[in-house]
């Protein structure tokens, strides 16, 4: 069992930056590939970024590529999402997700554990 707790969301002006954190409890964090998803009001939850268990592989949605960066610190059981050049359309609740083993994937259904989400609001 893994519990995920996101933090770092907030209100920021367009062009600004935020860094989200996701702290995982439980053992074997380094065995999990991790991802960030987001859900805007009235829309389905969508993939943002993913990182392999070692951190050696990452993948991004086209909408955030070049602006967001996912990373992890297995010693701290934490995954991060650095968000730069934020746009109003990035406004959403951001969720951290964990997947036992396997390769990184953009598929929401492939993830086994989810956090409760953290709100990101970007004003124009």
Coordinates of C-alpha atoms in Angstrom, one line a residue:
X1 CA 0.0 0.0 0.0
X2 CA 1.2 3.5 -0.9
X3 CA -0.2 6.8 0.3
X4 CA 0.5 9.9 -1.8
X5 CA 0.3 13.4 -0.5
X6 CA 0.6 16.4 -2.8
X7 CA 1.6 19.9 -1.8
X8 CA 2.9 23.1 -3.4
X9 CA -0.2 24.2 -5.3
X10 CA -1.5 27.8 -5.1
X11 CA -2.3 31.0 -6.9
X12 CA 0.2 32.4 -9.4
X13 CA 0.2 34.9 -12.2
X14 CA 0.7 33.9 -15.8
X15 CA 4.4 33.5 -16.6
X16 CA 5.1 32.5 -13.0
X17 CA 6.4 29.2 -11.5
X18 CA 5.3 26.7 -9.0
X19 CA 6.9 23.5 -7.7
X20 CA 4.6 20.6 -6.7
X21 CA 5.7 17.9 -4.4
X22 CA 4.3 14.4 -3.8
X23 CA 5.4 12.6 -0.7
X24 CA 4.9 8.8 -0.7
X25 CA 4.6 6.6 2.3
X26 CA 5.2 2.9 2.4
X27 CA 8.0 0.8 1.3
X28 CA 9.7 0.3 -2.1
X29 CA 9.0 3.8 -3.4
X30 CA 11.9 3.2 -5.9
X31 CA 9.9 0.4 -7.4
X32 CA 7.2 2.6 -8.6
X33 CA 7.0 4.7 -11.7
X34 CA 5.3 8.0 -10.9
X35 CA 3.2 10.5 -12.8
X36 CA 1.3 13.8 -12.5
X37 CA -2.1 14.2 -13.9
X38 CA -4.4 17.2 -13.8
X39 CA -8.1 17.9 -14.0
X40 CA -9.6 21.2 -14.9
X41 CA -13.3 22.1 -14.1
X42 CA -15.6 20.2 -16.4
X43 CA -12.9 18.2 -18.0
X44 CA -11.5 14.7 -17.7
X45 CA -8.3 14.0 -15.8
X46 CA -5.4 14.2 -18.2
X47 CA -1.8 13.1 -18.2
X48 CA 0.9 15.7 -17.6
X49 CA 4.2 14.0 -17.0
X50 CA 5.7 10.7 -15.9
X51 CA 9.0 9.4 -14.6
X52 CA 10.5 5.9 -14.4
X53 CA 11.4 4.2 -11.1
X54 CA 15.1 5.2 -11.6
X55 CA 14.4 8.7 -12.8
X56 CA 16.2 7.9 -16.0
X57 CA 13.2 8.2 -18.3
X58 CA 10.6 10.9 -18.4
X59 CA 7.7 11.7 -20.7
X60 CA 5.5 14.8 -21.0
X61 CA 2.3 15.8 -22.5
X62 CA 2.8 18.1 -25.5
X63 CA 0.9 20.9 -23.8
X64 CA 3.6 21.2 -21.0
X65 CA 6.7 20.0 -22.8
X66 CA 9.5 22.5 -22.4
X67 CA 7.8 24.3 -19.5
X68 CA 7.3 21.5 -16.9
X69 CA 9.9 19.1 -15.4
X70 CA 9.3 16.0 -13.4
X71 CA 11.9 14.6 -11.1
X72 CA 12.2 12.3 -8.1
X73 CA 14.3 11.8 -5.0
X74 CA 14.0 8.1 -4.0
X75 CA 15.9 8.8 -0.8
X76 CA 13.1 11.2 0.2
X77 CA 10.3 9.2 -1.3
X78 CA 9.2 12.3 -3.2
X79 CA 8.4 13.2 -6.7
X80 CA 8.4 16.8 -8.0
X81 CA 6.8 18.8 -10.8
X82 CA 8.5 22.1 -11.5
X83 CA 6.1 24.2 -13.5
X84 CA 7.5 27.3 -15.3
X85 CA 5.9 29.8 -17.7
X86 CA 2.5 28.9 -16.3
X87 CA -0.5 29.8 -18.4
X88 CA -4.2 30.3 -17.4
X89 CA -5.0 27.0 -19.2
X90 CA -2.7 25.2 -16.7
X91 CA -5.3 25.9 -14.0
X92 CA -6.4 22.5 -12.6
X93 CA -6.2 20.2 -9.6
X94 CA -3.0 18.3 -10.0
X95 CA -2.8 14.7 -8.9
X96 CA 0.2 12.5 -8.2
X97 CA 0.0 8.8 -9.2
X98 CA 2.1 5.7 -8.6
X99 CA 2.4 2.6 -10.7
X100 CA 3.9 -0.6 -9.5
X101 CA 6.8 -1.5 -11.7
X102 CA 6.5 -1.5 -15.5
X103 CA 7.3 1.2 -18.0
X104 CA 6.0 4.7 -17.7
X105 CA 2.7 5.3 -19.3
X106 CA 0.2 8.1 -20.0
X107 CA -2.8 5.8 -19.3
X108 CA -4.7 6.9 -16.3
X109 CA -6.0 3.4 -15.6
X110 CA -2.5 1.9 -15.4
X111 CA -1.8 3.7 -12.1
X112 CA -2.4 1.9 -8.9
X113 CA -2.4 4.7 -6.3
X114 CA -3.5 8.4 -6.3
X115 CA -3.1 11.4 -4.1
X116 CA -5.9 13.7 -3.1
X117 CA -4.8 16.5 -5.4
X118 CA -3.5 20.1 -5.0
X119 CA -5.1 23.1 -6.7
X120 CA -3.1 25.3 -9.1
X121 CA -4.7 28.5 -10.2
X122 CA -3.1 30.8 -12.8
X123 CA -4.4 34.3 -13.3
X124 CA -3.9 36.3 -16.5

